[in-house]
């Protein structure tokens, strides 16, 4: 796998400690600016918690933060991640989707812990909550808690034995469909993107299906994508009128292959994505052109 075009200017996929990243939003913004990027999207899993801090840090750093989110969705057992870009973090559709995911994740974690306890592993919710940052509980948190309580020697072992799809304490998530995620992103004014292209589950047939469900773009730039997949994704986007997005999917040093700045889309790709933004119900009046081109008055 090679690095992306070094002239890339926008990293549109990265995680802070508001989900499963290791760093505060300010660190990511600083790194993006140091790498010479003009835009960084904060796309935490199922939370918009880090966006405000990132935006205020960005004002000082002289770069632009794109408010984003990443939803894990599924078609049957296939996991498909949808990134929303330029979402209004205060939009009700996003808030509702986030709240339902958080509730469901909490119940699921309790069920995984019950299975672990039944297998003789002594671990409690307090052990998991110690490693959860500010976001929802995910399997990596449970895996880390299993390491820290000494139940397994290594993070990977937690997945191999217990938490992976074939692990003995695995509990699937409720099916939040790609179409539901795309709708929430659109309702919040955003651009819906297939995260990490064909990595992590989706086959080409799934990409074609969700393209029909309103997807706006695909990530064709990502540290885990090989040359063949990247080429296919770019061809698919061109043939189907979709945009190209991508980024480092950074979670912190050692957790991700890509560094911020190494995987970025070009200015041309960025401008194309921006034209795909939807109107959100709560968009500020000055960003909404009227039919006659005259700006509506505020407060009306
Ligand atoms: P969850 O959303 O709670 O199901 O957790 C999904 C996350 O767990 C993924 O985004 C990966 O970061 C991580 N993960 C899933 N499978 C594995 C695995 N076999 N080894 C390590 N991490 C994994
Ligand atoms: Mn993650
Ligand atoms: Mn993902
Ligand atoms: Mn991600």
PDB file of C-alpha atoms and ligand atoms in Angstrom:
ATOM      1  CA  UNK A   1       0.000   0.000   0.000  1.00  0.00           C
ATOM      2  CA  UNK A   2       1.315   3.375  -0.958  1.00  0.00           C
ATOM      3  CA  UNK A   3       0.679   6.698   0.535  1.00  0.00           C
ATOM      4  CA  UNK A   4      -1.869   8.884  -1.092  1.00  0.00           C
ATOM      5  CA  UNK A   5      -1.022  11.765  -3.375  1.00  0.00           C
ATOM      6  CA  UNK A   6       1.243  14.018  -1.293  1.00  0.00           C
ATOM      7  CA  UNK A   7      -0.690  17.058  -2.494  1.00  0.00           C
ATOM      8  CA  UNK A   8      -3.744  15.990  -0.513  1.00  0.00           C
ATOM      9  CA  UNK A   9      -5.168  18.832   1.563  1.00  0.00           C
ATOM     10  CA  UNK A  10      -8.054  17.324   3.527  1.00  0.00           C
ATOM     11  CA  UNK A  11      -8.129  14.428   5.979  1.00  0.00           C
ATOM     12  CA  UNK A  12     -11.828  13.675   6.324  1.00  0.00           C
ATOM     13  CA  UNK A  13     -11.792  10.731   8.726  1.00  0.00           C
ATOM     14  CA  UNK A  14     -10.273  10.851  12.229  1.00  0.00           C
ATOM     15  CA  UNK A  15     -11.166   9.922  15.809  1.00  0.00           C
ATOM     16  CA  UNK A  16     -10.646  11.732  19.097  1.00  0.00           C
ATOM     17  CA  UNK A  17     -10.937  10.465  22.640  1.00  0.00           C
ATOM     18  CA  UNK A  18     -14.640  11.315  22.474  1.00  0.00           C
ATOM     19  CA  UNK A  19     -14.916   7.875  20.833  1.00  0.00           C
ATOM     20  CA  UNK A  20     -12.103   5.338  20.598  1.00  0.00           C
ATOM     21  CA  UNK A  21      -9.255   7.671  19.656  1.00  0.00           C
ATOM     22  CA  UNK A  22      -6.462   8.277  22.146  1.00  0.00           C
ATOM     23  CA  UNK A  23      -6.120  12.037  21.812  1.00  0.00           C
ATOM     24  CA  UNK A  24      -8.122  15.172  22.541  1.00  0.00           C
ATOM     25  CA  UNK A  25      -9.517  17.088  19.540  1.00  0.00           C
ATOM     26  CA  UNK A  26      -6.883  19.821  20.003  1.00  0.00           C
ATOM     27  CA  UNK A  27      -4.056  17.350  19.276  1.00  0.00           C
ATOM     28  CA  UNK A  28      -5.607  16.271  15.994  1.00  0.00           C
ATOM     29  CA  UNK A  29      -6.111  19.854  14.887  1.00  0.00           C
ATOM     30  CA  UNK A  30      -2.500  20.706  15.747  1.00  0.00           C
ATOM     31  CA  UNK A  31      -1.218  17.688  13.817  1.00  0.00           C
ATOM     32  CA  UNK A  32      -3.372  18.467  10.787  1.00  0.00           C
ATOM     33  CA  UNK A  33      -2.083  22.033  10.705  1.00  0.00           C
ATOM     34  CA  UNK A  34       1.526  20.860  11.141  1.00  0.00           C
ATOM     35  CA  UNK A  35       1.044  18.439   8.235  1.00  0.00           C
ATOM     36  CA  UNK A  36      -0.041  21.347   6.026  1.00  0.00           C
ATOM     37  CA  UNK A  37      -3.655  20.316   5.655  1.00  0.00           C
ATOM     38  CA  UNK A  38      -6.384  22.883   5.098  1.00  0.00           C
ATOM     39  CA  UNK A  39      -9.253  20.684   6.368  1.00  0.00           C
ATOM     40  CA  UNK A  40      -9.684  18.012   9.027  1.00  0.00           C
ATOM     41  CA  UNK A  41     -12.931  16.171   9.696  1.00  0.00           C
ATOM     42  CA  UNK A  42     -13.595  14.910  13.202  1.00  0.00           C
ATOM     43  CA  UNK A  43     -15.646  11.753  12.655  1.00  0.00           C
ATOM     44  CA  UNK A  44     -16.023  10.054  16.012  1.00  0.00           C
ATOM     45  CA  UNK A  45     -18.080   6.887  16.299  1.00  0.00           C
ATOM     46  CA  UNK A  46     -21.670   7.786  17.089  1.00  0.00           C
ATOM     47  CA  UNK A  47     -20.888  11.029  18.864  1.00  0.00           C
ATOM     48  CA  UNK A  48     -20.529  14.705  17.999  1.00  0.00           C
ATOM     49  CA  UNK A  49     -18.919  15.415  21.388  1.00  0.00           C
ATOM     50  CA  UNK A  50     -15.495  16.435  20.069  1.00  0.00           C
ATOM     51  CA  UNK A  51     -16.596  18.813  17.336  1.00  0.00           C
ATOM     52  CA  UNK A  52     -16.940  22.037  19.329  1.00  0.00           C
ATOM     53  CA  UNK A  53     -13.460  21.724  20.870  1.00  0.00           C
ATOM     54  CA  UNK A  54     -11.957  20.859  17.503  1.00  0.00           C
ATOM     55  CA  UNK A  55     -13.609  23.864  15.881  1.00  0.00           C
ATOM     56  CA  UNK A  56     -12.362  26.310  18.454  1.00  0.00           C
ATOM     57  CA  UNK A  57      -8.825  24.876  18.230  1.00  0.00           C
ATOM     58  CA  UNK A  58      -9.005  25.109  14.436  1.00  0.00           C
ATOM     59  CA  UNK A  59      -9.673  28.830  14.537  1.00  0.00           C
ATOM     60  CA  UNK A  60      -6.289  29.317  16.253  1.00  0.00           C
ATOM     61  CA  UNK A  61      -4.470  26.789  14.069  1.00  0.00           C
ATOM     62  CA  UNK A  62      -5.664  28.366  10.811  1.00  0.00           C
ATOM     63  CA  UNK A  63      -7.361  25.259   9.438  1.00  0.00           C
ATOM     64  CA  UNK A  64     -10.977  24.297   8.952  1.00  0.00           C
ATOM     65  CA  UNK A  65     -12.666  21.529  10.910  1.00  0.00           C
ATOM     66  CA  UNK A  66     -15.414  19.683   9.087  1.00  0.00           C
ATOM     67  CA  UNK A  67     -18.011  18.497  11.617  1.00  0.00           C
ATOM     68  CA  UNK A  68     -18.546  14.788  11.128  1.00  0.00           C
ATOM     69  CA  UNK A  69     -19.599  11.471  12.612  1.00  0.00           C
ATOM     70  CA  UNK A  70     -19.120   7.780  11.822  1.00  0.00           C
ATOM     71  CA  UNK A  71     -22.014   5.339  12.140  1.00  0.00           C
ATOM     72  CA  UNK A  72     -21.524   1.568  12.201  1.00  0.00           C
ATOM     73  CA  UNK A  73     -24.414   0.022  10.289  1.00  0.00           C
ATOM     74  CA  UNK A  74     -25.165  -3.463   9.087  1.00  0.00           C
ATOM     75  CA  UNK A  75     -26.830  -5.321   6.266  1.00  0.00           C
ATOM     76  CA  UNK A  76     -27.445  -8.758   7.835  1.00  0.00           C
ATOM     77  CA  UNK A  77     -23.998  -9.652   9.247  1.00  0.00           C
ATOM     78  CA  UNK A  78     -22.029  -7.328   6.979  1.00  0.00           C
ATOM     79  CA  UNK A  79     -20.679  -4.296   8.824  1.00  0.00           C
ATOM     80  CA  UNK A  80     -20.811  -1.110   6.794  1.00  0.00           C
ATOM     81  CA  UNK A  81     -19.603   2.212   8.192  1.00  0.00           C
ATOM     82  CA  UNK A  82     -21.106   5.482   7.063  1.00  0.00           C
ATOM     83  CA  UNK A  83     -19.305   8.760   7.678  1.00  0.00           C
ATOM     84  CA  UNK A  84     -21.337  11.963   7.710  1.00  0.00           C
ATOM     85  CA  UNK A  85     -19.488  15.170   6.802  1.00  0.00           C
ATOM     86  CA  UNK A  86     -20.638  18.778   7.328  1.00  0.00           C
ATOM     87  CA  UNK A  87     -23.405  17.610   9.601  1.00  0.00           C
ATOM     88  CA  UNK A  88     -25.096  20.074  11.912  1.00  0.00           C
ATOM     89  CA  UNK A  89     -24.085  18.589  15.283  1.00  0.00           C
ATOM     90  CA  UNK A  90     -27.198  20.031  16.912  1.00  0.00           C
ATOM     91  CA  UNK A  91     -29.648  18.525  14.480  1.00  0.00           C
ATOM     92  CA  UNK A  92     -32.367  16.345  16.037  1.00  0.00           C
ATOM     93  CA  UNK A  93     -31.932  13.509  13.533  1.00  0.00           C
ATOM     94  CA  UNK A  94     -28.304  13.121  14.589  1.00  0.00           C
ATOM     95  CA  UNK A  95     -29.135  13.454  18.288  1.00  0.00           C
ATOM     96  CA  UNK A  96     -31.803  10.755  18.019  1.00  0.00           C
ATOM     97  CA  UNK A  97     -29.559   8.374  16.096  1.00  0.00           C
ATOM     98  CA  UNK A  98     -26.765   8.919  18.626  1.00  0.00           C
ATOM     99  CA  UNK A  99     -29.045   8.400  21.635  1.00  0.00           C
ATOM    100  CA  UNK A 100     -30.498   5.168  20.290  1.00  0.00           C
ATOM    101  CA  UNK A 101     -27.041   3.808  19.479  1.00  0.00           C
ATOM    102  CA  UNK A 102     -25.730   4.693  22.957  1.00  0.00           C
ATOM    103  CA  UNK A 103     -28.645   2.978  24.700  1.00  0.00           C
ATOM    104  CA  UNK A 104     -28.282  -0.088  22.542  1.00  0.00           C
ATOM    105  CA  UNK A 105     -24.501  -0.240  23.086  1.00  0.00           C
ATOM    106  CA  UNK A 106     -24.876  -0.054  26.837  1.00  0.00           C
ATOM    107  CA  UNK A 107     -27.332  -2.970  26.883  1.00  0.00           C
ATOM    108  CA  UNK A 108     -25.114  -4.931  24.523  1.00  0.00           C
ATOM    109  CA  UNK A 109     -22.033  -4.391  26.710  1.00  0.00           C
ATOM    110  CA  UNK A 110     -23.985  -5.676  29.699  1.00  0.00           C
ATOM    111  CA  UNK A 111     -24.889  -8.795  27.741  1.00  0.00           C
ATOM    112  CA  UNK A 112     -21.258  -9.365  26.717  1.00  0.00           C
ATOM    113  CA  UNK A 113     -20.162  -8.985  30.336  1.00  0.00           C
ATOM    114  CA  UNK A 114     -22.828 -11.476  31.448  1.00  0.00           C
ATOM    115  CA  UNK A 115     -21.489 -13.960  28.901  1.00  0.00           C
ATOM    116  CA  UNK A 116     -17.929 -13.370  30.084  1.00  0.00           C
ATOM    117  CA  UNK A 117     -18.981 -13.842  33.710  1.00  0.00           C
ATOM    118  CA  UNK A 118     -20.757 -17.078  32.758  1.00  0.00           C
ATOM    119  CA  UNK A 119     -17.469 -18.221  31.190  1.00  0.00           C
ATOM    120  CA  UNK A 120     -15.721 -17.564  34.502  1.00  0.00           C
ATOM    121  CA  UNK A 121     -14.095 -14.264  33.501  1.00  0.00           C
ATOM    122  CA  UNK A 122     -14.322 -11.776  36.342  1.00  0.00           C
ATOM    123  CA  UNK A 123     -15.010  -8.400  34.838  1.00  0.00           C
ATOM    124  CA  UNK A 124     -17.615  -5.784  35.686  1.00  0.00           C
ATOM    125  CA  UNK A 125     -19.092  -2.704  34.054  1.00  0.00           C
ATOM    126  CA  UNK A 126     -16.877  -0.538  36.303  1.00  0.00           C
ATOM    127  CA  UNK A 127     -13.796  -2.106  34.650  1.00  0.00           C
ATOM    128  CA  UNK A 128     -15.129  -1.228  31.212  1.00  0.00           C
ATOM    129  CA  UNK A 129     -16.244   2.279  32.134  1.00  0.00           C
ATOM    130  CA  UNK A 130     -12.712   3.016  33.367  1.00  0.00           C
ATOM    131  CA  UNK A 131     -11.445   2.705  29.783  1.00  0.00           C
ATOM    132  CA  UNK A 132     -14.418   4.289  28.023  1.00  0.00           C
ATOM    133  CA  UNK A 133     -13.685   7.875  27.160  1.00  0.00           C
ATOM    134  CA  UNK A 134     -16.557  10.208  26.498  1.00  0.00           C
ATOM    135  CA  UNK A 135     -18.359   8.185  23.850  1.00  0.00           C
ATOM    136  CA  UNK A 136     -20.354   4.963  23.612  1.00  0.00           C
ATOM    137  CA  UNK A 137     -19.096   1.585  24.771  1.00  0.00           C
ATOM    138  CA  UNK A 138     -17.572  -0.471  21.983  1.00  0.00           C
ATOM    139  CA  UNK A 139     -15.822  -3.824  21.857  1.00  0.00           C
ATOM    140  CA  UNK A 140     -12.308  -2.301  21.925  1.00  0.00           C
ATOM    141  CA  UNK A 141     -13.188  -0.841  25.356  1.00  0.00           C
ATOM    142  CA  UNK A 142     -14.223  -4.274  26.608  1.00  0.00           C
ATOM    143  CA  UNK A 143     -11.054  -5.765  25.072  1.00  0.00           C
ATOM    144  CA  UNK A 144      -8.895  -3.184  26.826  1.00  0.00           C
ATOM    145  CA  UNK A 145     -10.689  -3.855  30.106  1.00  0.00           C
ATOM    146  CA  UNK A 146      -9.989  -7.574  29.656  1.00  0.00           C
ATOM    147  CA  UNK A 147      -6.291  -6.743  29.255  1.00  0.00           C
ATOM    148  CA  UNK A 148      -6.263  -4.432  32.258  1.00  0.00           C
ATOM    149  CA  UNK A 149      -8.035  -6.914  34.537  1.00  0.00           C
ATOM    150  CA  UNK A 150      -5.572  -9.626  33.457  1.00  0.00           C
ATOM    151  CA  UNK A 151      -8.173 -11.870  31.810  1.00  0.00           C
ATOM    152  CA  UNK A 152      -6.131 -11.890  28.593  1.00  0.00           C
ATOM    153  CA  UNK A 153      -2.492 -11.042  27.907  1.00  0.00           C
ATOM    154  CA  UNK A 154      -3.117  -9.012  24.763  1.00  0.00           C
ATOM    155  CA  UNK A 155      -5.808  -6.891  23.142  1.00  0.00           C
ATOM    156  CA  UNK A 156      -5.943  -9.177  20.070  1.00  0.00           C
ATOM    157  CA  UNK A 157      -6.450 -12.197  22.305  1.00  0.00           C
ATOM    158  CA  UNK A 158      -9.595 -10.583  23.733  1.00  0.00           C
ATOM    159  CA  UNK A 159     -11.061 -10.481  20.226  1.00  0.00           C
ATOM    160  CA  UNK A 160      -9.816 -13.929  19.221  1.00  0.00           C
ATOM    161  CA  UNK A 161     -11.208 -15.656  22.295  1.00  0.00           C
ATOM    162  CA  UNK A 162     -14.200 -13.609  23.363  1.00  0.00           C
ATOM    163  CA  UNK A 163     -15.245 -10.562  21.423  1.00  0.00           C
ATOM    164  CA  UNK A 164     -14.677 -11.277  17.731  1.00  0.00           C
ATOM    165  CA  UNK A 165     -17.557 -12.466  15.555  1.00  0.00           C
ATOM    166  CA  UNK A 166     -16.731 -16.055  16.462  1.00  0.00           C
ATOM    167  CA  UNK A 167     -15.738 -15.320  20.047  1.00  0.00           C
ATOM    168  CA  UNK A 168     -17.572 -16.929  22.948  1.00  0.00           C
ATOM    169  CA  UNK A 169     -18.870 -13.646  24.411  1.00  0.00           C
ATOM    170  CA  UNK A 170     -19.800 -11.960  21.148  1.00  0.00           C
ATOM    171  CA  UNK A 171     -23.135 -10.189  21.003  1.00  0.00           C
ATOM    172  CA  UNK A 172     -24.216  -8.667  17.683  1.00  0.00           C
ATOM    173  CA  UNK A 173     -25.536  -5.147  17.469  1.00  0.00           C
ATOM    174  CA  UNK A 174     -29.057  -4.205  16.495  1.00  0.00           C
ATOM    175  CA  UNK A 175     -29.155  -3.620  12.764  1.00  0.00           C
ATOM    176  CA  UNK A 176     -28.905   0.102  12.175  1.00  0.00           C
ATOM    177  CA  UNK A 177     -29.120   0.080   8.395  1.00  0.00           C
ATOM    178  CA  UNK A 178     -26.954   2.112   6.010  1.00  0.00           C
ATOM    179  CA  UNK A 179     -30.162   3.754   4.745  1.00  0.00           C
ATOM    180  CA  UNK A 180     -31.029   4.959   8.278  1.00  0.00           C
ATOM    181  CA  UNK A 181     -27.554   6.420   8.741  1.00  0.00           C
ATOM    182  CA  UNK A 182     -27.648   8.091   5.333  1.00  0.00           C
ATOM    183  CA  UNK A 183     -31.023   9.624   6.186  1.00  0.00           C
ATOM    184  CA  UNK A 184     -29.834  10.959   9.553  1.00  0.00           C
ATOM    185  CA  UNK A 185     -26.774  12.483   7.876  1.00  0.00           C
ATOM    186  CA  UNK A 186     -28.896  14.085   5.158  1.00  0.00           C
ATOM    187  CA  UNK A 187     -31.467  15.373   7.655  1.00  0.00           C
ATOM    188  CA  UNK A 188     -28.573  17.063   9.457  1.00  0.00           C
ATOM    189  CA  UNK A 189     -27.420  18.723   6.241  1.00  0.00           C
ATOM    190  CA  UNK A 190     -24.459  16.433   5.686  1.00  0.00           C
ATOM    191  CA  UNK A 191     -22.739  14.417   2.988  1.00  0.00           C
ATOM    192  CA  UNK A 192     -22.991  10.635   3.440  1.00  0.00           C
ATOM    193  CA  UNK A 193     -19.808   8.705   2.705  1.00  0.00           C
ATOM    194  CA  UNK A 194     -19.004   4.990   2.667  1.00  0.00           C
ATOM    195  CA  UNK A 195     -16.166   4.671   5.193  1.00  0.00           C
ATOM    196  CA  UNK A 196     -12.966   2.799   4.262  1.00  0.00           C
ATOM    197  CA  UNK A 197     -14.420   1.602   0.969  1.00  0.00           C
ATOM    198  CA  UNK A 198     -14.370  -2.177   0.782  1.00  0.00           C
ATOM    199  CA  UNK A 199     -12.497  -2.713   4.070  1.00  0.00           C
ATOM    200  CA  UNK A 200     -14.252  -4.311   7.021  1.00  0.00           C
ATOM    201  CA  UNK A 201     -17.102  -6.143   5.358  1.00  0.00           C
ATOM    202  CA  UNK A 202     -18.813  -4.627   2.341  1.00  0.00           C
ATOM    203  CA  UNK A 203     -18.446  -6.296  -1.019  1.00  0.00           C
ATOM    204  CA  UNK A 204     -18.894  -4.560  -4.334  1.00  0.00           C
ATOM    205  CA  UNK A 205     -22.567  -5.577  -4.390  1.00  0.00           C
ATOM    206  CA  UNK A 206     -23.137  -3.780  -1.072  1.00  0.00           C
ATOM    207  CA  UNK A 207     -21.476  -0.637  -2.336  1.00  0.00           C
ATOM    208  CA  UNK A 208     -23.765  -0.698  -5.371  1.00  0.00           C
ATOM    209  CA  UNK A 209     -26.789  -1.201  -3.131  1.00  0.00           C
ATOM    210  CA  UNK A 210     -26.085   1.656  -0.754  1.00  0.00           C
ATOM    211  CA  UNK A 211     -25.183   3.930  -3.642  1.00  0.00           C
ATOM    212  CA  UNK A 212     -28.835   3.521  -4.668  1.00  0.00           C
ATOM    213  CA  UNK A 213     -29.910   4.373  -1.115  1.00  0.00           C
ATOM    214  CA  UNK A 214     -28.573   7.894  -1.381  1.00  0.00           C
ATOM    215  CA  UNK A 215     -24.863   7.665  -0.676  1.00  0.00           C
ATOM    216  CA  UNK A 216     -22.993  10.786  -1.810  1.00  0.00           C
ATOM    217  CA  UNK A 217     -19.383   9.609  -1.885  1.00  0.00           C
ATOM    218  CA  UNK A 218     -17.004   6.740  -1.168  1.00  0.00           C
ATOM    219  CA  UNK A 219     -13.685   6.771   0.647  1.00  0.00           C
ATOM    220  CA  UNK A 220     -11.062   5.797  -1.895  1.00  0.00           C
ATOM    221  CA  UNK A 221      -8.227   7.132   0.270  1.00  0.00           C
ATOM    222  CA  UNK A 222      -7.574   5.149   3.446  1.00  0.00           C
ATOM    223  CA  UNK A 223      -4.508   3.416   4.924  1.00  0.00           C
ATOM    224  CA  UNK A 224      -6.072  -0.030   4.702  1.00  0.00           C
ATOM    225  CA  UNK A 225      -7.164   0.148   1.059  1.00  0.00           C
ATOM    226  CA  UNK A 226      -5.041  -1.725  -1.461  1.00  0.00           C
ATOM    227  CA  UNK A 227      -4.393  -0.552  -4.991  1.00  0.00           C
ATOM    228  CA  UNK A 228      -7.033  -2.774  -6.614  1.00  0.00           C
ATOM    229  CA  UNK A 229      -9.801  -1.665  -4.256  1.00  0.00           C
ATOM    230  CA  UNK A 230      -8.848   1.986  -4.595  1.00  0.00           C
ATOM    231  CA  UNK A 231      -8.986   1.745  -8.360  1.00  0.00           C
ATOM    232  CA  UNK A 232     -12.343  -0.030  -8.270  1.00  0.00           C
ATOM    233  CA  UNK A 233     -13.811   2.546  -5.868  1.00  0.00           C
ATOM    234  CA  UNK A 234     -12.658   5.439  -8.028  1.00  0.00           C
ATOM    235  CA  UNK A 235     -14.119   3.805 -11.123  1.00  0.00           C
ATOM    236  CA  UNK A 236     -17.379   3.091  -9.323  1.00  0.00           C
ATOM    237  CA  UNK A 237     -17.628   6.683  -8.109  1.00  0.00           C
ATOM    238  CA  UNK A 238     -16.987   8.050 -11.578  1.00  0.00           C
ATOM    239  CA  UNK A 239     -19.571   5.791 -13.224  1.00  0.00           C
ATOM    240  CA  UNK A 240     -22.222   6.499 -10.603  1.00  0.00           C
ATOM    241  CA  UNK A 241     -21.706  10.211 -10.088  1.00  0.00           C
ATOM    242  CA  UNK A 242     -20.386   9.886  -6.527  1.00  0.00           C
ATOM    243  CA  UNK A 243     -17.701  11.974  -4.877  1.00  0.00           C
ATOM    244  CA  UNK A 244     -14.351  10.808  -3.521  1.00  0.00           C
ATOM    245  CA  UNK A 245     -13.528  11.173   0.158  1.00  0.00           C
ATOM    246  CA  UNK A 246     -10.993   9.683   2.515  1.00  0.00           C
ATOM    247  CA  UNK A 247      -8.625  10.168   5.370  1.00  0.00           C
ATOM    248  CA  UNK A 248      -6.302   8.553   7.856  1.00  0.00           C
ATOM    249  CA  UNK A 249      -8.961   7.066  10.171  1.00  0.00           C
ATOM    250  CA  UNK A 250      -6.484   8.097  12.852  1.00  0.00           C
ATOM    251  CA  UNK A 251      -7.043   6.822  16.376  1.00  0.00           C
ATOM    252  CA  UNK A 252      -3.635   7.630  17.877  1.00  0.00           C
ATOM    253  CA  UNK A 253      -0.069   6.517  17.406  1.00  0.00           C
ATOM    254  CA  UNK A 254       0.219   2.752  17.278  1.00  0.00           C
ATOM    255  CA  UNK A 255      -3.477   2.177  16.743  1.00  0.00           C
ATOM    256  CA  UNK A 256      -3.643   3.121  13.099  1.00  0.00           C
ATOM    257  CA  UNK A 257      -1.407   2.628  10.116  1.00  0.00           C
ATOM    258  CA  UNK A 258      -2.050   6.081   8.729  1.00  0.00           C
ATOM    259  CA  UNK A 259      -0.819   9.322  10.220  1.00  0.00           C
ATOM    260  CA  UNK A 260      -2.718  12.565   9.861  1.00  0.00           C
ATOM    261  CA  UNK A 261      -1.460  14.144   6.647  1.00  0.00           C
ATOM    262  CA  UNK A 262      -0.455  10.894   4.938  1.00  0.00           C
ATOM    263  CA  UNK A 263      -3.950  10.109   3.682  1.00  0.00           C
ATOM    264  CA  UNK A 264      -5.754  13.127   2.363  1.00  0.00           C
ATOM    265  CA  UNK A 265      -7.923  14.036  -0.589  1.00  0.00           C
ATOM    266  CA  UNK A 266      -7.125  16.829  -3.025  1.00  0.00           C
ATOM    267  CA  UNK A 267      -8.594  20.307  -3.077  1.00  0.00           C
ATOM    268  CA  UNK A 268     -10.564  19.422  -6.188  1.00  0.00           C
ATOM    269  CA  UNK A 269     -12.092  16.371  -4.520  1.00  0.00           C
ATOM    270  CA  UNK A 270     -12.878  18.452  -1.434  1.00  0.00           C
ATOM    271  CA  UNK A 271     -14.660  21.156  -3.440  1.00  0.00           C
ATOM    272  CA  UNK A 272     -16.722  18.523  -5.227  1.00  0.00           C
ATOM    273  CA  UNK A 273     -17.760  16.995  -1.895  1.00  0.00           C
ATOM    274  CA  UNK A 274     -18.796  20.394  -0.566  1.00  0.00           C
ATOM    275  CA  UNK A 275     -21.225  20.852  -3.455  1.00  0.00           C
ATOM    276  CA  UNK A 276     -22.996  17.708  -2.260  1.00  0.00           C
ATOM    277  CA  UNK A 277     -24.014  19.180   1.098  1.00  0.00           C
ATOM    278  CA  UNK A 278     -27.719  18.994   1.891  1.00  0.00           C
ATOM    279  CA  UNK A 279     -29.902  21.640   3.453  1.00  0.00           C
ATOM    280  CA  UNK A 280     -30.446  21.028   7.123  1.00  0.00           C
ATOM    281  CA  UNK A 281     -33.555  22.244   8.902  1.00  0.00           C
ATOM    282  CA  UNK A 282     -31.396  24.285  11.242  1.00  0.00           C
ATOM    283  CA  UNK A 283     -28.941  25.731   8.775  1.00  0.00           C
ATOM    284  CA  UNK A 284     -28.193  29.346   9.420  1.00  0.00           C
ATOM    285  CA  UNK A 285     -30.066  31.720   7.072  1.00  0.00           C
ATOM    286  CA  UNK A 286     -26.971  33.290   5.524  1.00  0.00           C
ATOM    287  CA  UNK A 287     -25.875  29.908   4.167  1.00  0.00           C
ATOM    288  CA  UNK A 288     -29.185  29.324   2.387  1.00  0.00           C
ATOM    289  CA  UNK A 289     -29.651  31.074  -0.939  1.00  0.00           C
ATOM    290  CA  UNK A 290     -33.276  31.945  -1.677  1.00  0.00           C
ATOM    291  CA  UNK A 291     -34.985  31.523  -5.033  1.00  0.00           C
ATOM    292  CA  UNK A 292     -34.382  35.108  -6.027  1.00  0.00           C
ATOM    293  CA  UNK A 293     -30.845  35.147  -4.722  1.00  0.00           C
ATOM    294  CA  UNK A 294     -31.682  37.741  -2.055  1.00  0.00           C
ATOM    295  CA  UNK A 295     -30.485  36.861   1.417  1.00  0.00           C
ATOM    296  CA  UNK A 296     -33.354  36.281   3.834  1.00  0.00           C
ATOM    297  CA  UNK A 297     -33.383  38.466   6.921  1.00  0.00           C
ATOM    298  CA  UNK A 298     -32.284  36.902  10.181  1.00  0.00           C
ATOM    299  CA  UNK A 299     -34.856  36.205  12.827  1.00  0.00           C
ATOM    300  CA  UNK A 300     -37.724  36.136  10.346  1.00  0.00           C
TER     301      UNK A 300
HETATM  302  P1  LIG B   1     -18.163  -2.547  18.005  1.00  0.00           P
HETATM  303  O1  LIG B   1     -18.606  -1.369  17.237  1.00  0.00           O
HETATM  304  O2  LIG B   1     -18.413  -2.410  19.469  1.00  0.00           O
HETATM  305  O3  LIG B   1     -18.737  -3.827  17.458  1.00  0.00           O
HETATM  306  O4  LIG B   1     -16.579  -2.638  17.831  1.00  0.00           O
HETATM  307  C1  LIG B   1     -16.051  -2.603  16.533  1.00  0.00           C
HETATM  308  C2  LIG B   1     -14.579  -2.259  16.591  1.00  0.00           C
HETATM  309  O5  LIG B   1     -13.869  -3.328  17.204  1.00  0.00           O
HETATM  310  C3  LIG B   1     -13.976  -2.105  15.236  1.00  0.00           C
HETATM  311  O6  LIG B   1     -14.106  -0.792  14.752  1.00  0.00           O
HETATM  312  C4  LIG B   1     -12.525  -2.448  15.474  1.00  0.00           C
HETATM  313  O7  LIG B   1     -11.846  -1.288  15.948  1.00  0.00           O
HETATM  314  C5  LIG B   1     -12.586  -3.431  16.609  1.00  0.00           C
HETATM  315  N1  LIG B   1     -12.421  -4.819  16.167  1.00  0.00           N
HETATM  316  C6  LIG B   1     -13.354  -5.595  15.589  1.00  0.00           C
HETATM  317  N2  LIG B   1     -12.867  -6.835  15.349  1.00  0.00           N
HETATM  318  C7  LIG B   1     -11.595  -6.827  15.798  1.00  0.00           C
HETATM  319  C8  LIG B   1     -10.553  -7.811  15.853  1.00  0.00           C
HETATM  320  N3  LIG B   1     -10.740  -9.053  15.394  1.00  0.00           N
HETATM  321  N4  LIG B   1      -9.365  -7.436  16.394  1.00  0.00           N
HETATM  322  C9  LIG B   1      -9.179  -6.186  16.863  1.00  0.00           C
HETATM  323  N5  LIG B   1     -10.111  -5.218  16.845  1.00  0.00           N
HETATM  324  C10 LIG B   1     -11.309  -5.531  16.321  1.00  0.00           C
HETATM  325 MN1  LIG B   2     -12.632   3.246  15.857  1.00  0.00          MN
HETATM  326 MN1  LIG B   3     -14.980   2.455  10.547  1.00  0.00          MN
HETATM  327 MN1  LIG B   4     -13.182   5.333  11.667  1.00  0.00          MN
END
